[in-house]
Each structure stands twice: as structure tokens, then as C-alpha cells.
mmCIF file of C-alpha atoms in Angstrom:
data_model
loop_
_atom_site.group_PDB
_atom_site.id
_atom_site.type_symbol
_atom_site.label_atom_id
_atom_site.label_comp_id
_atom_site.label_asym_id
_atom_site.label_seq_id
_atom_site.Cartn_x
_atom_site.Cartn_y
_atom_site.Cartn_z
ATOM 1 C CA UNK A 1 85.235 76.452 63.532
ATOM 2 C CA UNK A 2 88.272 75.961 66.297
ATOM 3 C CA UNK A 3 88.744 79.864 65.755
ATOM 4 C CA UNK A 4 85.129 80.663 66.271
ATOM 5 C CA UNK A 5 84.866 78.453 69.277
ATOM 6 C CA UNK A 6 87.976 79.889 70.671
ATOM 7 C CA UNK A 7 86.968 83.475 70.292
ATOM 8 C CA UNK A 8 83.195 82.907 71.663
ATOM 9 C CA UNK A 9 85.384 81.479 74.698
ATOM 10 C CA UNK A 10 87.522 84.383 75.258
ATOM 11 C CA UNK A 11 84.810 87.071 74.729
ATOM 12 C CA UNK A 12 82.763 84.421 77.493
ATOM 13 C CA UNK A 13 85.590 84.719 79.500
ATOM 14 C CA UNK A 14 85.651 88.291 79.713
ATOM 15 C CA UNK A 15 81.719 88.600 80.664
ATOM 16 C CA UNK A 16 82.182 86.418 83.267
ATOM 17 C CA UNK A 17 85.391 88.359 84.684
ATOM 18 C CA UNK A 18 83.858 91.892 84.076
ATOM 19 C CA UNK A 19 80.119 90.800 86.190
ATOM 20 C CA UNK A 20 82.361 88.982 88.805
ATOM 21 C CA UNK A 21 84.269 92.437 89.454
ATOM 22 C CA UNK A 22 80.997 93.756 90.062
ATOM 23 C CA UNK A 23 79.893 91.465 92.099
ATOM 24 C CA UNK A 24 83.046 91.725 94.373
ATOM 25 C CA UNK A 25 82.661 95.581 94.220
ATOM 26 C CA UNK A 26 79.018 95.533 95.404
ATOM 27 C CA UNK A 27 79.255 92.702 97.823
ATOM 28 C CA UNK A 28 82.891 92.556 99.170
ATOM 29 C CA UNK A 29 84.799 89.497 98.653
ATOM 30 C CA UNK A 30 82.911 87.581 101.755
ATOM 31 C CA UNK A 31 79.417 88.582 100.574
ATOM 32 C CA UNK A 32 80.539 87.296 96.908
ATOM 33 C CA UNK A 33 79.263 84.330 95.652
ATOM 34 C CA UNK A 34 79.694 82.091 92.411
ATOM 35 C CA UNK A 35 75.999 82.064 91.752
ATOM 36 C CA UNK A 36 75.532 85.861 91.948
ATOM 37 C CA UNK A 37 78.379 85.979 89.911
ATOM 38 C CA UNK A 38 77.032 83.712 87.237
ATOM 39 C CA UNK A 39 73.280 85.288 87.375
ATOM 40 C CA UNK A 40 75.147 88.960 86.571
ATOM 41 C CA UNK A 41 77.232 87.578 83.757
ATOM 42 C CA UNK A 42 74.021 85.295 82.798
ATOM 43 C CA UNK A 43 76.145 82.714 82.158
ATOM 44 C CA UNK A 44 76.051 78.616 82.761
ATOM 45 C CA UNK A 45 77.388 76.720 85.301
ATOM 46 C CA UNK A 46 79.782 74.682 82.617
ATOM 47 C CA UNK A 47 81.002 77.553 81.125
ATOM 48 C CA UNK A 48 81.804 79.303 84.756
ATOM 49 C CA UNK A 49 83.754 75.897 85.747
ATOM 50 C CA UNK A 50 85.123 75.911 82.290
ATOM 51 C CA UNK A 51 87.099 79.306 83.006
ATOM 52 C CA UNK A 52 86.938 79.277 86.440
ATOM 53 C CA UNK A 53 86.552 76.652 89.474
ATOM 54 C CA UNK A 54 86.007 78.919 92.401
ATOM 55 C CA UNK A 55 85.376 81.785 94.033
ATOM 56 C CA UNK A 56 88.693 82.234 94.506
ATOM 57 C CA UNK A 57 90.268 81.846 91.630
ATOM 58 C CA UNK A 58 88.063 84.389 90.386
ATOM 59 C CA UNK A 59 89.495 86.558 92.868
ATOM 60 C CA UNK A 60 92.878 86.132 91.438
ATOM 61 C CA UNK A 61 91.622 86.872 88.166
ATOM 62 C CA UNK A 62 90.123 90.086 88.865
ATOM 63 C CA UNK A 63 93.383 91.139 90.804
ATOM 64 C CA UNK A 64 95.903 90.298 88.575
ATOM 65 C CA UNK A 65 94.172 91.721 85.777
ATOM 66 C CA UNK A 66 92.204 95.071 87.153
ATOM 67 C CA UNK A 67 94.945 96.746 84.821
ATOM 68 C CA UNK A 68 93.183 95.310 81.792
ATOM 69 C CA UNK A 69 90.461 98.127 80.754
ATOM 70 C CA UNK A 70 93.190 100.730 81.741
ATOM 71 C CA UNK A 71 95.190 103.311 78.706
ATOM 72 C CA UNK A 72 98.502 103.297 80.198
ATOM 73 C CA UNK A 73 101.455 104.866 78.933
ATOM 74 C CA UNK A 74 103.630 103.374 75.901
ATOM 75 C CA UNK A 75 106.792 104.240 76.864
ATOM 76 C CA UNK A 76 108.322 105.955 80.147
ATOM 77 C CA UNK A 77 108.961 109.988 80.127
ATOM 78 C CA UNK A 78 109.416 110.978 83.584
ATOM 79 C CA UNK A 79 107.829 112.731 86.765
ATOM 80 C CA UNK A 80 105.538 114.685 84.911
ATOM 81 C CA UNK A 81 104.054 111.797 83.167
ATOM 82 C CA UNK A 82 104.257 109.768 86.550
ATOM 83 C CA UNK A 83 102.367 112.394 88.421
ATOM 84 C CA UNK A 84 99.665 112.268 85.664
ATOM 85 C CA UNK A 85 99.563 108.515 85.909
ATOM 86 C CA UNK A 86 98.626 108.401 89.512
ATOM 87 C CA UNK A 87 95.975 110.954 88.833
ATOM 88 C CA UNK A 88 94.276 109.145 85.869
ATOM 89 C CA UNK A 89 94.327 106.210 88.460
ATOM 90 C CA UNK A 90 92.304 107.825 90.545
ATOM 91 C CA UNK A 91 89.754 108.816 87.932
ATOM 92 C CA UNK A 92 89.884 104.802 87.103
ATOM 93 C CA UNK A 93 89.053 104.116 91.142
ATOM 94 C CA UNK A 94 85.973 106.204 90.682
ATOM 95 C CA UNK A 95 84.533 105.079 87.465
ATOM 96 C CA UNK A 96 86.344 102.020 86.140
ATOM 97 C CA UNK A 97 84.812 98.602 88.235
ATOM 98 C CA UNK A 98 87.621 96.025 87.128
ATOM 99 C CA UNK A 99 90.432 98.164 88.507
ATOM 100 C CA UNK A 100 88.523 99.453 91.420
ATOM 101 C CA UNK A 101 87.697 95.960 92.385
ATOM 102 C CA UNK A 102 90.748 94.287 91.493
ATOM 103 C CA UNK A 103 92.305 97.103 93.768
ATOM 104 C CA UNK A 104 90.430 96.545 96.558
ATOM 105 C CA UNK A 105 90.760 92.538 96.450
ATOM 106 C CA UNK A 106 94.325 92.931 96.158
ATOM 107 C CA UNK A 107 93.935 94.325 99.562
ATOM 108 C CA UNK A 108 91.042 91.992 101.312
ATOM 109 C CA UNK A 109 92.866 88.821 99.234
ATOM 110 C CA UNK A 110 94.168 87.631 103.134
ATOM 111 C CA UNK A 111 90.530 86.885 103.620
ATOM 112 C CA UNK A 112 90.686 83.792 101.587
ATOM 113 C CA UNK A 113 94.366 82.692 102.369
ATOM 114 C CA UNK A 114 95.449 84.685 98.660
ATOM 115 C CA UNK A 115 98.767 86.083 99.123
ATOM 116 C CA UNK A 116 99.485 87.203 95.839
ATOM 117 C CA UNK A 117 101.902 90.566 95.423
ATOM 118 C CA UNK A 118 101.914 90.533 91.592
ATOM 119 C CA UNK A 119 99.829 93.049 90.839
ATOM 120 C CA UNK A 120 101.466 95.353 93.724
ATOM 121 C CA UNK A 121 105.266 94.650 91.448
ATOM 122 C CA UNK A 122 103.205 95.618 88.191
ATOM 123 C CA UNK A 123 102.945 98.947 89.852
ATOM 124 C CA UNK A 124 106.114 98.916 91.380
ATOM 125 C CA UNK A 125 107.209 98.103 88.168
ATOM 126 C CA UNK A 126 105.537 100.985 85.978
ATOM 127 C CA UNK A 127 106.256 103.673 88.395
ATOM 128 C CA UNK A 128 110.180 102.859 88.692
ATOM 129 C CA UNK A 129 110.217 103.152 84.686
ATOM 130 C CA UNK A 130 108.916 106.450 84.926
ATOM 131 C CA UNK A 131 111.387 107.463 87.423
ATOM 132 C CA UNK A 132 114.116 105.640 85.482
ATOM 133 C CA UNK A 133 113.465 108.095 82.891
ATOM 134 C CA UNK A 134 113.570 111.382 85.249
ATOM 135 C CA UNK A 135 116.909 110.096 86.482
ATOM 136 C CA UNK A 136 118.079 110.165 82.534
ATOM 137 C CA UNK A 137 116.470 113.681 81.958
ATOM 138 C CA UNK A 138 118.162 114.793 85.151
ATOM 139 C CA UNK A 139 115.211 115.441 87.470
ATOM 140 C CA UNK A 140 115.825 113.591 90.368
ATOM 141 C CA UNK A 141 118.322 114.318 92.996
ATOM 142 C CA UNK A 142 121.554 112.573 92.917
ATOM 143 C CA UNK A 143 120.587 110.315 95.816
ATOM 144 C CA UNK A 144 117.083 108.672 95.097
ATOM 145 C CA UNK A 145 117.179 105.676 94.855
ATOM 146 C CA UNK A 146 114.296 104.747 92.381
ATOM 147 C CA UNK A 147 113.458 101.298 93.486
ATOM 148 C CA UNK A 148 112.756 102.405 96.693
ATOM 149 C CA UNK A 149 110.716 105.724 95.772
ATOM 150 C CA UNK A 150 108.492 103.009 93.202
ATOM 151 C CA UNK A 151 107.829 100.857 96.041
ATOM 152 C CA UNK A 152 107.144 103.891 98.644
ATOM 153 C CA UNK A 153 104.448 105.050 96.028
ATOM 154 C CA UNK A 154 102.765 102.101 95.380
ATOM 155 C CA UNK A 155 102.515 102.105 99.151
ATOM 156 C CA UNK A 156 101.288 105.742 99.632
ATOM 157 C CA UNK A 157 98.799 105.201 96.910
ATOM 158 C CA UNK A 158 97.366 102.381 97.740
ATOM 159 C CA UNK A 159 96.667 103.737 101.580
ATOM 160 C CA UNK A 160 95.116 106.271 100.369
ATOM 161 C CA UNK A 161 92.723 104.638 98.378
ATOM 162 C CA UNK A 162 91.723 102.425 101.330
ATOM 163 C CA UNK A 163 91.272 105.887 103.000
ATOM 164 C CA UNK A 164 89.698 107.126 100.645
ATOM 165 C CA UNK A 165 86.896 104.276 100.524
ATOM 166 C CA UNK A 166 86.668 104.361 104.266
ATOM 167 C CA UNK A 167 86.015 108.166 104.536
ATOM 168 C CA UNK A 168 83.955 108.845 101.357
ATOM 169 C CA UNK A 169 82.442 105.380 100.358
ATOM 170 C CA UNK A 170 83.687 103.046 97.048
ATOM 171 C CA UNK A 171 83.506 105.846 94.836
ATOM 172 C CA UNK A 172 86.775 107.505 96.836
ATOM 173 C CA UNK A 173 85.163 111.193 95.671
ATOM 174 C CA UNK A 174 88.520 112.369 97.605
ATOM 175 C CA UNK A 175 90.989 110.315 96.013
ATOM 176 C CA UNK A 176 92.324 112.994 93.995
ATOM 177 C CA UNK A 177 92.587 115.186 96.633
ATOM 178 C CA UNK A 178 94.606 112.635 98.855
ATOM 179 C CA UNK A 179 97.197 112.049 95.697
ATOM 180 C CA UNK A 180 97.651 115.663 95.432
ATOM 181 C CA UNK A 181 98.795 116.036 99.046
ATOM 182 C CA UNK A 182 100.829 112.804 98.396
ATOM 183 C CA UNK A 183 102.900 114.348 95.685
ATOM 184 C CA UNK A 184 102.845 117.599 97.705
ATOM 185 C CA UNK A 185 105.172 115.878 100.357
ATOM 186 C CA UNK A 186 107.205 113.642 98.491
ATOM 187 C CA UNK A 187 107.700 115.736 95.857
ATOM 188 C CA UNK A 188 110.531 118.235 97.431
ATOM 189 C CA UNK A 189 112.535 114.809 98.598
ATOM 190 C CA UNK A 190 112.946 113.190 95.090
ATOM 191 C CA UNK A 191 112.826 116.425 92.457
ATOM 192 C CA UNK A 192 115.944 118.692 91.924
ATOM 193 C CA UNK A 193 115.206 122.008 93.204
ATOM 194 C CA UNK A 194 115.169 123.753 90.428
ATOM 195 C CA UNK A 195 112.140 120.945 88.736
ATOM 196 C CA UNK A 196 110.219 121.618 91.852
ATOM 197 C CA UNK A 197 107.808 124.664 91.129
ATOM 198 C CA UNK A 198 107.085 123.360 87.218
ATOM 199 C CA UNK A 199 106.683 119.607 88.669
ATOM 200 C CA UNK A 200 104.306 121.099 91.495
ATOM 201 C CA UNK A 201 101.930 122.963 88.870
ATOM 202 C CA UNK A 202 101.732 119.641 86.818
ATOM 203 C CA UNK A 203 100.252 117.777 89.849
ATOM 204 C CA UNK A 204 98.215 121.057 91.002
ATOM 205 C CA UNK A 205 96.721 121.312 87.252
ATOM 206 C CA UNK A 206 96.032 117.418 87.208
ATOM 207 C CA UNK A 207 94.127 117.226 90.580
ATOM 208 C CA UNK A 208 92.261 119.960 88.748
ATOM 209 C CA UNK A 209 91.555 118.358 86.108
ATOM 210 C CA UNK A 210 90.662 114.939 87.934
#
């Protein structure tokens, strides 16, 4: 019976947490409210306050775990797998609500006194794996330093993304367009020259495909 119980409260859990980042992505975090959020995910008030006890902490929720729907890689192989990576995010922006909302919180969260980076150093922290493992298959140039290229990503992506949803609307229809340009400039100043034209087509047949 504990077991049942347990797994009627996780799979509760995750309703709630999947209508609340639609909520946020229709409304906006100010125009969000615990009772729209509870009438979506048609849900009581005891189990809301059970899982969560505000508005807020909802919002942490939904950032620190917009990762959660996502297929990411297993293991790290390199640029080529990085560059798809950042494309297949893009997709996810468009279509997928938990990341695209836990995305965009992340970025509004200093509207309700949040400061929380942690989902910004998951990123930080997936990308520099991938680059970890270019460095061992020898294509990066000899002074990248991959830290700072992970955290210069995260950075580029995630402005373009606001762009994105400020020029086109929350379903960023240019997103993949904006993250081919992005690789198209920062590509020459962390591949080895002779990586370049093969790492290029990658991202050029990616945007296509995205």
C-alpha cells in the first residue's frame, strides 16, 4: 500500500509540474497563478500544498527540472555531437512546454527575488563534456580553454532564444536559424583548421534538418 501511495504521489506530482509549465508558458510568470495552475492539472488544493507551497516554488521546480522530458546524450563525443545538441534544443524550445518554460523562467526568475543559476551550470556542465571530448580527439585548437567556451555558449544560446521569442513569438520559429549563425562565428575560433569545413556541414545539415 506505502508503494502504491508513493507512486500515485509521484505520478501527481508530475501532473501538477507539467500543467504549471503551461500555465507559466501561456501566462508569464506574473500572470501565473496557483489556482490556474491547479484547475489545468485538475488537481486539489491539499495535494498542490502537499508538493508544492507557492507559486514560487513551483517556479523553481519547473526551472531546475525543464531538462526532464529531454533525450540527451549518454556519454560525451565531441563538437559534432555538441553542435547537434544545441540544435535538438531548439526543436525542444518549439515543441517541448517543460523546457521551453523552464527556459524562459530561468530568465524572468528576478521577478520573484529567484536567483537560482543551477540550471544555467547543468548546461555549462553538458556542453564542457562535449568539448572535453573534442580536446581528447584533437579538434580543438591548442588554446581553448573549454570552461570558458561552455560558459560563452550557454550564454550565446540562451540570448538567442530570448531573441528569438521577442522577434518571432514563444514558438522561436527562428531559433534554428539564430544557432546556425552562432556556430557559424564561433566555430573558426575553437575548431582546428583542418575540422573546420566537415564541422561546418554538420551544423549546416542540422539547421536543415531542425
Amino acid at each position: 500500500m506505502t508503494r502504491v501511495r508513493q507512486d500515485r504521489a509521484i505520478r501527481t506530482r508530475g501532473v501538477i509540474l507539467r500543467a504549471a509549465a503551461q500555465v507559466f508558458d501561456e501566462y508569464g510568470l506574473a500572470g501565473s497563478s496557483i489556482s490556474k495552475i491547479m484547475t489545468r492539472a485538475g488537481t486539489t488544493q491539499g495535494a498542490m500544498y502537499f508538493h508544492f507551497k507557492s507559486k514560487e516554488n513551483l517556479a523553481r521546480a519547473v526551472i531546475n527540472e525543464q531538462a526532464a522530458d529531454l533525450s540527451l546524450p549518454e556519454r560525451p563525443e565531441g563538437l559534432a555531437q555538441l553542435i547537434g545538441l544545441t540544435f535538438f534544443l531548439a526543436r525542444e524550445m518549439q515543441s517541448n512546454v517543460l523546457f521551453r518554460a523552464g527556459v524562459t523562467l530561468a530568465v524572468e526568475q528576478g521577478q520573484v527575488g529567484l536567483r537560482d543559476f543551477s540550471p544555467y551550470d547543468m548546461w555549462a556542465d553538458l556542453f564542457r563534456g562535449e568539448l572535453e571530448a573534442a580536446r581528447s580527439k584533437g579538434e580543438l585548437q591548442d588554446d581553448v580553454e573549454v570552461g570558458e567556451v561552455a560558459q560563452l555558449l550557454v550564454a550565446a544560446y540562451t540570448g538567442s532564444q530570448v531573441m528569438s521569442n521577442l522577434l518571432t513569438g514563444p514558438d522561436r520559429a527562428d531559433l534554428p536559424e539564430r544557432i546556425g549563425r552562432m556556430w557559424r562565428y564561433i566555430l573558426p575560433g575553437i575548431a582546428q583548421p583542418d575540422r573546420l569545413a566537415e564541422l561546418r556541414e554538420v551544423a549546416e545539415r542540422a539547421g536543415t534538418a531542425a
